[in-house]
mmCIF file of C-alpha atoms in Angstrom:
data_model
loop_
_atom_site.group_PDB
_atom_site.id
_atom_site.type_symbol
_atom_site.label_atom_id
_atom_site.label_comp_id
_atom_site.label_asym_id
_atom_site.label_seq_id
_atom_site.Cartn_x
_atom_site.Cartn_y
_atom_site.Cartn_z
ATOM 1 C CA MET A 200 84.953 83.420 55.707
ATOM 2 C CA GLU A 201 84.965 81.375 58.828
ATOM 3 C CA GLU A 202 87.518 81.496 61.439
ATOM 4 C CA GLU A 203 89.062 78.059 60.667
ATOM 5 C CA SER A 204 89.700 79.126 57.094
ATOM 6 C CA LEU A 205 91.291 82.692 58.013
ATOM 7 C CA PHE A 206 93.515 81.489 61.140
ATOM 8 C CA HIS A 207 95.966 78.681 61.714
ATOM 9 C CA GLN A 208 96.793 77.518 65.212
ATOM 10 C CA VAL A 209 100.312 76.951 65.877
ATOM 11 C CA VAL A 210 101.534 74.694 68.832
ATOM 12 C CA GLY A 211 105.003 74.373 70.173
ATOM 13 C CA LEU A 212 106.044 77.705 68.940
ATOM 14 C CA PHE A 213 107.600 78.489 72.625
ATOM 15 C CA PRO A 214 109.171 75.825 74.617
ATOM 16 C CA GLN A 215 107.047 76.781 77.680
ATOM 17 C CA GLN A 216 103.795 76.866 76.006
ATOM 18 C CA LYS A 217 101.501 75.097 78.254
ATOM 19 C CA SER A 218 97.825 73.457 77.954
ATOM 20 C CA GLU A 219 95.139 74.867 80.028
ATOM 21 C CA GLY A 220 91.548 73.755 80.014
ATOM 22 C CA GLY A 221 92.083 72.144 76.675
ATOM 23 C CA SER A 222 93.658 75.190 74.994
ATOM 24 C CA SER A 223 97.133 76.330 74.670
ATOM 25 C CA PHE A 224 98.684 79.084 76.634
ATOM 26 C CA PRO A 225 99.133 81.282 74.985
ATOM 27 C CA VAL A 226 96.939 80.335 71.761
ATOM 28 C CA VAL A 227 99.220 81.551 68.629
ATOM 29 C CA LEU A 228 97.262 82.461 65.599
ATOM 30 C CA THR A 229 98.918 82.934 62.179
ATOM 31 C CA PRO A 230 97.406 83.506 58.850
ATOM 32 C CA ASN A 231 96.039 80.183 57.235
ATOM 33 C CA PRO A 232 98.889 79.105 54.718
ATOM 34 C CA LYS A 233 96.323 77.532 52.545
ATOM 35 C CA ILE A 234 95.001 80.829 51.533
ATOM 36 C CA THR A 235 96.731 82.600 48.658
ATOM 37 C CA GLU A 236 95.498 86.092 49.263
ATOM 38 C CA THR A 237 96.545 88.305 52.276
ATOM 39 C CA VAL A 238 94.562 87.643 55.543
ATOM 40 C CA ASP A 239 93.898 91.187 56.920
ATOM 41 C CA LEU A 240 93.838 91.103 60.695
ATOM 42 C CA THR A 241 91.418 93.753 61.364
ATOM 43 C CA GLU A 242 89.038 92.169 59.071
ATOM 44 C CA ALA A 243 89.561 88.698 60.343
ATOM 45 C CA ILE A 244 89.223 89.904 63.905
ATOM 46 C CA LYS A 245 85.791 91.626 63.034
ATOM 47 C CA ALA A 246 84.487 88.457 61.379
ATOM 48 C CA ASN A 247 85.287 86.273 64.186
ATOM 49 C CA ARG A 248 84.867 88.198 67.432
ATOM 50 C CA ALA A 249 82.784 85.679 69.120
ATOM 51 C CA TRP A 250 85.114 82.896 68.342
ATOM 52 C CA LEU A 251 88.349 85.032 69.552
ATOM 53 C CA ASP A 252 86.340 85.982 72.584
ATOM 54 C CA SER A 253 85.509 82.352 73.563
ATOM 55 C CA LEU A 254 89.107 81.325 72.810
ATOM 56 C CA LEU A 255 90.466 84.246 74.836
ATOM 57 C CA HIS A 256 88.217 83.288 77.773
ATOM 58 C CA ARG A 257 89.532 79.675 77.733
ATOM 59 C CA SER A 258 93.192 80.264 77.143
ATOM 60 C CA GLY A 259 93.805 83.864 78.907
ATOM 61 C CA ALA A 260 96.271 84.971 76.077
ATOM 62 C CA ILE A 261 96.208 84.921 72.208
ATOM 63 C CA LEU A 262 99.318 85.837 70.157
ATOM 64 C CA PHE A 263 98.805 86.977 66.650
ATOM 65 C CA ARG A 264 101.824 86.358 64.383
ATOM 66 C CA GLY A 265 102.604 86.672 60.765
ATOM 67 C CA PHE A 266 100.034 89.368 59.955
ATOM 68 C CA HIS A 267 100.665 92.611 58.257
ATOM 69 C CA VAL A 268 100.744 94.967 61.186
ATOM 70 C CA SER A 269 103.466 97.460 60.596
ATOM 71 C CA SER A 270 102.928 100.780 62.424
ATOM 72 C CA ALA A 271 101.011 102.304 65.682
ATOM 73 C CA SER A 272 98.147 103.248 63.293
ATOM 74 C CA ASP A 273 97.710 99.627 61.872
ATOM 75 C CA PHE A 274 97.694 98.401 65.586
ATOM 76 C CA ASN A 275 95.029 101.037 66.559
ATOM 77 C CA ASP A 276 92.856 99.716 63.637
ATOM 78 C CA VAL A 277 93.322 95.981 65.060
ATOM 79 C CA VAL A 278 92.240 97.238 68.657
ATOM 80 C CA GLU A 279 89.234 99.021 67.218
ATOM 81 C CA ALA A 280 88.307 95.890 65.073
ATOM 82 C CA SER A 281 87.953 94.049 68.405
ATOM 83 C CA GLY A 282 84.855 95.733 69.357
ATOM 84 C CA TYR A 283 86.185 96.121 73.000
ATOM 85 C CA GLU A 284 85.447 99.656 74.511
ATOM 86 C CA ASP A 285 88.505 101.879 75.402
ATOM 87 C CA PHE A 286 90.064 102.246 78.829
ATOM 88 C CA SER A 287 91.862 105.616 78.879
ATOM 89 C CA TYR A 288 95.164 105.235 80.754
ATOM 90 C CA GLY A 289 94.594 108.043 83.143
ATOM 91 C CA VAL A 290 94.531 109.138 86.731
ATOM 92 C CA GLY A 291 96.472 106.898 89.010
ATOM 93 C CA GLY A 292 98.705 104.850 86.721
ATOM 94 C CA ALA A 293 102.284 104.836 88.262
ATOM 95 C CA GLY A 294 104.018 103.724 84.919
ATOM 96 C CA THR A 295 105.246 106.641 82.510
ATOM 97 C CA ARG A 296 103.518 106.174 78.993
ATOM 98 C CA THR A 297 102.959 108.346 76.065
ATOM 99 C CA LYS A 298 100.052 108.494 73.942
ATOM 100 C CA VAL A 299 101.048 107.531 70.302
ATOM 101 C CA VAL A 300 97.727 107.648 68.141
ATOM 102 C CA GLY A 301 94.208 106.957 68.979
ATOM 103 C CA ARG A 302 93.893 104.167 71.524
ATOM 104 C CA VAL A 303 97.603 103.401 71.542
ATOM 105 C CA TYR A 304 100.332 104.334 74.154
ATOM 106 C CA THR A 305 103.831 103.327 74.652
ATOM 107 C CA ALA A 306 104.384 100.408 76.941
ATOM 108 C CA ASN A 307 105.945 101.160 80.360
ATOM 109 C CA GLU A 308 108.778 103.492 79.380
ATOM 110 C CA ALA A 309 111.227 102.398 82.082
ATOM 111 C CA PRO A 310 114.946 102.008 81.047
ATOM 112 C CA PRO A 311 115.129 98.995 79.093
ATOM 113 C CA ASP A 312 117.731 97.396 81.154
ATOM 114 C CA GLN A 313 115.392 97.023 84.013
ATOM 115 C CA ASN A 314 113.081 94.230 84.903
ATOM 116 C CA ILE A 315 109.552 94.864 85.522
ATOM 117 C CA PRO A 316 107.895 92.384 87.747
ATOM 118 C CA PHE A 317 104.718 90.254 87.146
ATOM 119 C CA HIS A 318 101.592 92.104 87.589
ATOM 120 C CA HIS A 319 97.928 92.687 86.760
ATOM 121 C CA GLU A 320 97.562 96.195 84.968
ATOM 122 C CA MET A 321 96.414 98.707 87.680
ATOM 123 C CA ALA A 322 95.548 96.030 90.109
ATOM 124 C CA HIS A 323 95.864 98.578 92.868
ATOM 125 C CA ALA A 324 92.992 100.673 91.333
ATOM 126 C CA PRO A 325 89.214 100.265 91.816
ATOM 127 C CA VAL A 326 88.689 100.216 88.071
ATOM 128 C CA PHE A 327 91.148 98.363 85.729
ATOM 129 C CA PRO A 328 91.116 97.363 82.119
ATOM 130 C CA SER A 329 89.728 93.793 81.758
ATOM 131 C CA LYS A 330 91.740 93.123 78.368
ATOM 132 C CA LEU A 331 95.254 94.413 77.232
ATOM 133 C CA PHE A 332 96.711 94.572 73.635
ATOM 134 C CA PHE A 333 100.343 94.868 72.944
ATOM 135 C CA PHE A 334 102.150 95.257 69.527
ATOM 136 C CA CYS A 335 105.696 94.929 68.708
ATOM 137 C CA GLU A 336 106.717 97.770 66.485
ATOM 138 C CA VAL A 337 110.312 97.120 66.634
ATOM 139 C CA GLU A 338 111.881 93.783 67.344
ATOM 140 C CA PRO A 339 113.916 93.342 70.209
ATOM 141 C CA GLY A 340 117.861 92.922 69.418
ATOM 142 C CA LYS A 341 118.409 90.520 72.375
ATOM 143 C CA GLY A 342 116.273 89.958 75.614
ATOM 144 C CA GLY A 343 113.319 92.156 76.310
ATOM 145 C CA GLU A 344 110.688 89.260 76.406
ATOM 146 C CA THR A 345 107.312 89.946 77.826
ATOM 147 C CA CYS A 346 106.467 86.958 80.106
ATOM 148 C CA ILE A 347 103.094 85.909 80.775
ATOM 149 C CA ALA A 348 101.661 83.550 83.556
ATOM 150 C CA LEU A 349 98.186 82.224 84.609
ATOM 151 C CA SER A 350 97.183 83.821 87.618
ATOM 152 C CA HIS A 351 95.277 81.000 89.202
ATOM 153 C CA VAL A 352 97.996 78.650 88.956
ATOM 154 C CA ILE A 353 100.378 81.032 90.883
ATOM 155 C CA TYR A 354 97.456 81.278 93.617
ATOM 156 C CA GLU A 355 97.447 77.680 93.890
ATOM 157 C CA ARG A 356 100.868 77.070 93.914
ATOM 158 C CA MET A 357 101.593 79.822 96.669
ATOM 159 C CA GLU A 358 98.679 78.274 98.818
ATOM 160 C CA GLN A 359 100.464 74.957 98.663
ATOM 161 C CA LYS A 360 103.842 76.498 99.497
ATOM 162 C CA HIS A 361 102.684 79.333 102.061
ATOM 163 C CA PRO A 362 99.180 78.275 103.453
ATOM 164 C CA LYS A 363 99.614 80.407 106.515
ATOM 165 C CA PHE A 364 100.641 83.489 104.589
ATOM 166 C CA ILE A 365 97.705 82.902 102.109
ATOM 167 C CA GLU A 366 95.216 82.707 105.241
ATOM 168 C CA GLU A 367 96.651 85.608 106.844
ATOM 169 C CA MET A 368 96.501 87.704 103.359
ATOM 170 C CA GLU A 369 93.253 86.667 102.888
ATOM 171 C CA GLU A 370 92.072 87.624 106.557
ATOM 172 C CA LYS A 371 93.809 91.064 106.537
ATOM 173 C CA GLY A 372 94.421 92.334 102.920
ATOM 174 C CA LEU A 373 97.568 94.167 101.982
ATOM 175 C CA ILE A 374 98.615 97.933 101.867
ATOM 176 C CA TYR A 375 100.803 99.339 99.474
ATOM 177 C CA THR A 376 103.076 102.282 99.762
ATOM 178 C CA ARG A 377 105.241 104.290 97.531
ATOM 179 C CA VAL A 378 106.856 107.624 97.370
ATOM 180 C CA ILE A 379 106.448 109.736 94.202
ATOM 181 C CA GLY A 380 108.040 112.928 93.476
ATOM 182 C CA GLU A 381 107.263 116.347 92.287
ATOM 183 C CA GLU A 382 109.192 115.783 89.299
ATOM 184 C CA SER A 383 109.169 112.592 87.096
ATOM 185 C CA ASP A 384 112.125 110.267 87.310
ATOM 186 C CA PRO A 385 112.849 108.484 83.893
ATOM 187 C CA SER A 386 114.989 105.832 85.628
ATOM 188 C CA SER A 387 112.150 104.433 87.636
ATOM 189 C CA PRO A 388 109.554 102.091 86.283
ATOM 190 C CA ILE A 389 107.174 103.865 88.299
ATOM 191 C CA GLY A 390 108.697 107.255 87.902
ATOM 192 C CA ARG A 391 105.560 109.524 87.068
ATOM 193 C CA SER A 392 105.271 112.704 88.992
ATOM 194 C CA TRP A 393 102.368 113.242 91.362
ATOM 195 C CA LYS A 394 101.464 115.873 88.863
ATOM 196 C CA GLU A 395 101.184 113.483 86.154
ATOM 197 C CA VAL A 396 99.712 110.540 88.087
ATOM 198 C CA PHE A 397 96.705 112.780 89.253
ATOM 199 C CA MET A 398 96.714 115.168 86.454
ATOM 200 C CA THR A 399 96.853 118.290 88.264
ATOM 201 C CA GLN A 400 99.232 120.900 89.834
ATOM 202 C CA ASP A 401 97.085 121.380 92.787
ATOM 203 C CA LYS A 402 97.338 119.294 95.902
ATOM 204 C CA ALA A 403 93.989 119.736 97.086
ATOM 205 C CA VAL A 404 92.760 118.325 93.636
ATOM 206 C CA ALA A 405 95.376 115.495 93.820
ATOM 207 C CA GLU A 406 94.068 114.399 97.119
ATOM 208 C CA GLU A 407 90.348 114.357 95.939
ATOM 209 C CA ARG A 408 91.274 112.456 92.841
ATOM 210 C CA ALA A 409 93.318 110.006 95.041
ATOM 211 C CA ALA A 410 90.411 109.547 97.603
ATOM 212 C CA LYS A 411 88.325 108.484 94.657
ATOM 213 C CA LEU A 412 90.870 105.618 93.744
ATOM 214 C CA GLY A 413 91.012 104.440 97.326
ATOM 215 C CA MET A 414 94.289 106.108 98.013
ATOM 216 C CA LYS A 415 95.636 108.468 100.822
ATOM 217 C CA LEU A 416 98.366 111.011 100.451
ATOM 218 C CA GLU A 417 101.002 112.284 102.806
ATOM 219 C CA TRP A 418 102.858 115.250 101.553
ATOM 220 C CA MET A 419 106.575 115.437 102.086
ATOM 221 C CA GLU A 420 109.357 117.778 101.093
ATOM 222 C CA GLY A 421 109.330 117.590 97.237
ATOM 223 C CA ALA A 422 107.415 114.445 97.095
ATOM 224 C CA VAL A 423 104.290 112.487 98.284
ATOM 225 C CA ARG A 424 103.595 109.136 99.926
ATOM 226 C CA VAL A 425 100.949 107.253 98.249
ATOM 227 C CA ILE A 426 99.056 104.621 100.736
ATOM 228 C CA ILE A 427 96.842 102.233 98.970
ATOM 229 C CA GLY A 428 94.604 99.938 100.836
ATOM 230 C CA PRO A 429 93.712 97.846 102.614
ATOM 231 C CA LYS A 430 93.221 95.822 99.426
ATOM 232 C CA PRO A 431 92.245 91.971 98.894
ATOM 233 C CA GLY A 432 95.360 89.951 97.925
ATOM 234 C CA PHE A 433 93.281 87.825 95.538
ATOM 235 C CA ARG A 434 90.016 87.906 93.476
ATOM 236 C CA TYR A 435 87.518 85.423 92.799
ATOM 237 C CA ASP A 436 86.593 84.352 89.139
ATOM 238 C CA GLU A 437 83.007 83.777 89.444
ATOM 239 C CA VAL A 438 82.711 81.999 86.026
ATOM 240 C CA LYS A 439 85.706 79.651 86.470
ATOM 241 C CA LYS A 440 85.176 79.239 89.970
ATOM 242 C CA HIS A 441 88.787 79.863 91.186
ATOM 243 C CA LYS A 442 90.852 82.382 93.120
ATOM 244 C CA ILE A 443 93.510 84.603 91.022
ATOM 245 C CA TRP A 444 96.882 86.150 92.328
ATOM 246 C CA PHE A 445 95.520 89.783 92.364
ATOM 247 C CA ASN A 446 98.364 91.659 94.176
ATOM 248 C CA GLY A 447 101.971 93.081 94.182
ATOM 249 C CA VAL A 448 103.564 90.831 96.568
ATOM 250 C CA VAL A 449 106.586 90.670 93.955
ATOM 251 C CA GLY A 450 106.046 94.034 92.466
ATOM 252 C CA GLY A 451 108.351 96.018 94.935
ATOM 253 C CA PHE A 452 110.374 98.544 92.862
ATOM 254 C CA LYS A 453 113.670 100.313 94.184
ATOM 255 C CA ASP A 454 114.464 103.842 92.918
ATOM 256 C CA LYS A 455 115.656 107.107 94.301
ATOM 257 C CA LEU A 456 112.534 107.761 96.368
ATOM 258 C CA ASN A 457 111.848 104.000 97.478
ATOM 259 C CA ASP A 458 115.017 102.471 98.858
ATOM 260 C CA ASP A 459 113.351 99.483 100.621
ATOM 261 C CA PRO A 460 110.744 97.299 98.457
ATOM 262 C CA SER A 461 109.874 95.359 101.544
ATOM 263 C CA LYS A 462 108.235 98.433 102.901
ATOM 264 C CA GLY A 463 106.225 98.670 99.646
ATOM 265 C CA VAL A 464 103.797 95.648 100.567
ATOM 266 C CA VAL A 465 102.695 94.870 104.084
ATOM 267 C CA PHE A 466 99.627 93.420 105.827
ATOM 268 C CA SER A 467 96.711 95.697 106.602
ATOM 269 C CA ASP A 468 98.055 95.972 110.347
ATOM 270 C CA GLY A 469 101.429 97.023 109.331
ATOM 271 C CA LYS A 470 103.070 93.656 109.817
ATOM 272 C CA PRO A 471 105.916 92.912 107.228
ATOM 273 C CA LEU A 472 105.439 90.065 104.855
ATOM 274 C CA PRO A 473 107.468 86.874 105.517
ATOM 275 C CA THR A 474 110.897 87.405 103.892
ATOM 276 C CA ASP A 475 110.773 84.173 102.089
ATOM 277 C CA VAL A 476 107.393 85.066 100.267
ATOM 278 C CA PRO A 477 108.323 87.505 97.724
ATOM 279 C CA ASP A 478 111.344 85.160 96.804
ATOM 280 C CA ASP A 479 109.481 81.971 96.666
ATOM 281 C CA CYS A 480 106.612 83.670 94.591
ATOM 282 C CA SER A 481 109.049 85.023 91.988
ATOM 283 C CA LYS A 482 110.595 81.448 91.619
ATOM 284 C CA ILE A 483 107.137 80.122 90.966
ATOM 285 C CA PHE A 484 106.473 82.757 88.298
ATOM 286 C CA ASP A 485 109.906 81.792 86.757
ATOM 287 C CA GLU A 486 108.688 78.167 86.867
ATOM 288 C CA GLU A 487 105.155 78.681 85.412
ATOM 289 C CA CYS A 488 105.697 81.573 82.935
ATOM 290 C CA VAL A 489 105.885 81.410 79.281
ATOM 291 C CA ALA A 490 108.467 83.926 77.646
ATOM 292 C CA LEU A 491 107.278 85.678 74.350
ATOM 293 C CA GLN A 492 110.311 86.462 72.251
ATOM 294 C CA TRP A 493 108.887 89.521 70.210
ATOM 295 C CA ARG A 494 108.701 89.309 66.513
ATOM 296 C CA LYS A 495 107.968 92.501 64.365
ATOM 297 C CA GLY A 496 104.220 92.814 63.693
ATOM 298 C CA ASP A 497 103.448 90.678 66.707
ATOM 299 C CA VAL A 498 99.961 91.683 68.497
ATOM 300 C CA LEU A 499 99.294 89.971 71.836
ATOM 301 C CA LEU A 500 95.857 90.066 73.382
ATOM 302 C CA LEU A 501 95.596 89.286 77.191
ATOM 303 C CA ASP A 502 92.706 88.836 79.810
ATOM 304 C CA ASN A 503 93.800 91.213 82.456
ATOM 305 C CA LEU A 504 92.169 89.170 85.273
ATOM 306 C CA ALA A 505 93.587 85.817 84.127
ATOM 307 C CA VAL A 506 96.986 86.548 83.167
ATOM 308 C CA LEU A 507 100.127 88.305 84.804
ATOM 309 C CA HIS A 508 102.708 89.952 82.702
ATOM 310 C CA SER A 509 106.345 91.307 83.124
ATOM 311 C CA ARG A 510 109.239 92.399 81.189
ATOM 312 C CA ARG A 511 112.683 90.982 81.177
ATOM 313 C CA PRO A 512 115.631 93.399 80.815
ATOM 314 C CA LEU A 513 116.705 94.172 77.356
ATOM 315 C CA ILE A 514 120.209 93.055 76.675
ATOM 316 C CA MET A 515 120.575 94.528 73.317
ATOM 317 C CA LEU A 516 118.780 97.416 71.622
ATOM 318 C CA PRO A 517 116.292 98.406 69.761
ATOM 319 C CA ARG A 518 112.918 97.573 71.153
ATOM 320 C CA ARG A 519 109.545 99.153 70.902
ATOM 321 C CA VAL A 520 106.577 97.664 72.084
ATOM 322 C CA LEU A 521 103.157 99.757 72.385
ATOM 323 C CA ALA A 522 99.955 98.842 74.447
ATOM 324 C CA SER A 523 96.138 99.528 74.474
ATOM 325 C CA PHE A 524 93.721 99.102 77.385
ATOM 326 C CA CYS A 525 89.981 97.851 76.954
ATOM 327 C CA LYS A 526 87.354 97.835 79.470
#
């Protein structure tokens, strides 16, 4: 069957759903109600990879809703059906995750009542996934929305709001600093221990692996300071011919070892960022994002270069969202 006969595109499902380059953001696909037999998502994806790739390129995000995807194993089959190559979540990732099955991991295991700021997955690393899948295994009781925003729109609005900052950021680049402990901290969104982050008990091996990722380690009593950069604060999309907001300016976390988020991101010369920049950027994110209220069985596909994502605090349990990463 052709894609038009398998999928039905829904507009207006979310109040903030936007139009971008002639496509909705996000594109929402459901089974075609005119088809009497059950539409299998894995088979539909296999049959329409080129069309879905084109749709993802235009929109940046596709939400599959109403298909029979009920377990981590089902979700793994969907990911495999996409044809995208596996990106193993391994050395360098700060968020705590547990491998569930095949190519499937838990989403960030930070306490559910915490906010996870907008970010591109592994933007600090020299190699990062190009596409992300998320799957709602257990629908949230209340809250816990995943929010998405178009990165080039954030860049354009920040350039209008803070042109001098943008100029300085592009000239100097940014340095990221965080302290991670010898033991994991389950209360932190970036609470993996250095032993887990670098997958070794040996400090020398950790330093070697960190260096390959462009990181420098400074050992402390019971912890290590990780310094990343200088890194560009943006990337240029050669295909779409625009700049994207590829940085962690609003990604500062506060936990037991990192008590001042303003020190987490600075210019490459050590100069602090203007105090109003992170706040203004957060406001722009709030204005431009689409908040996805999860439903059981939802599968979300994101272009990690085009779209930033975040997680709002969960107000009422339960919630279980799984993730998979693709090259």
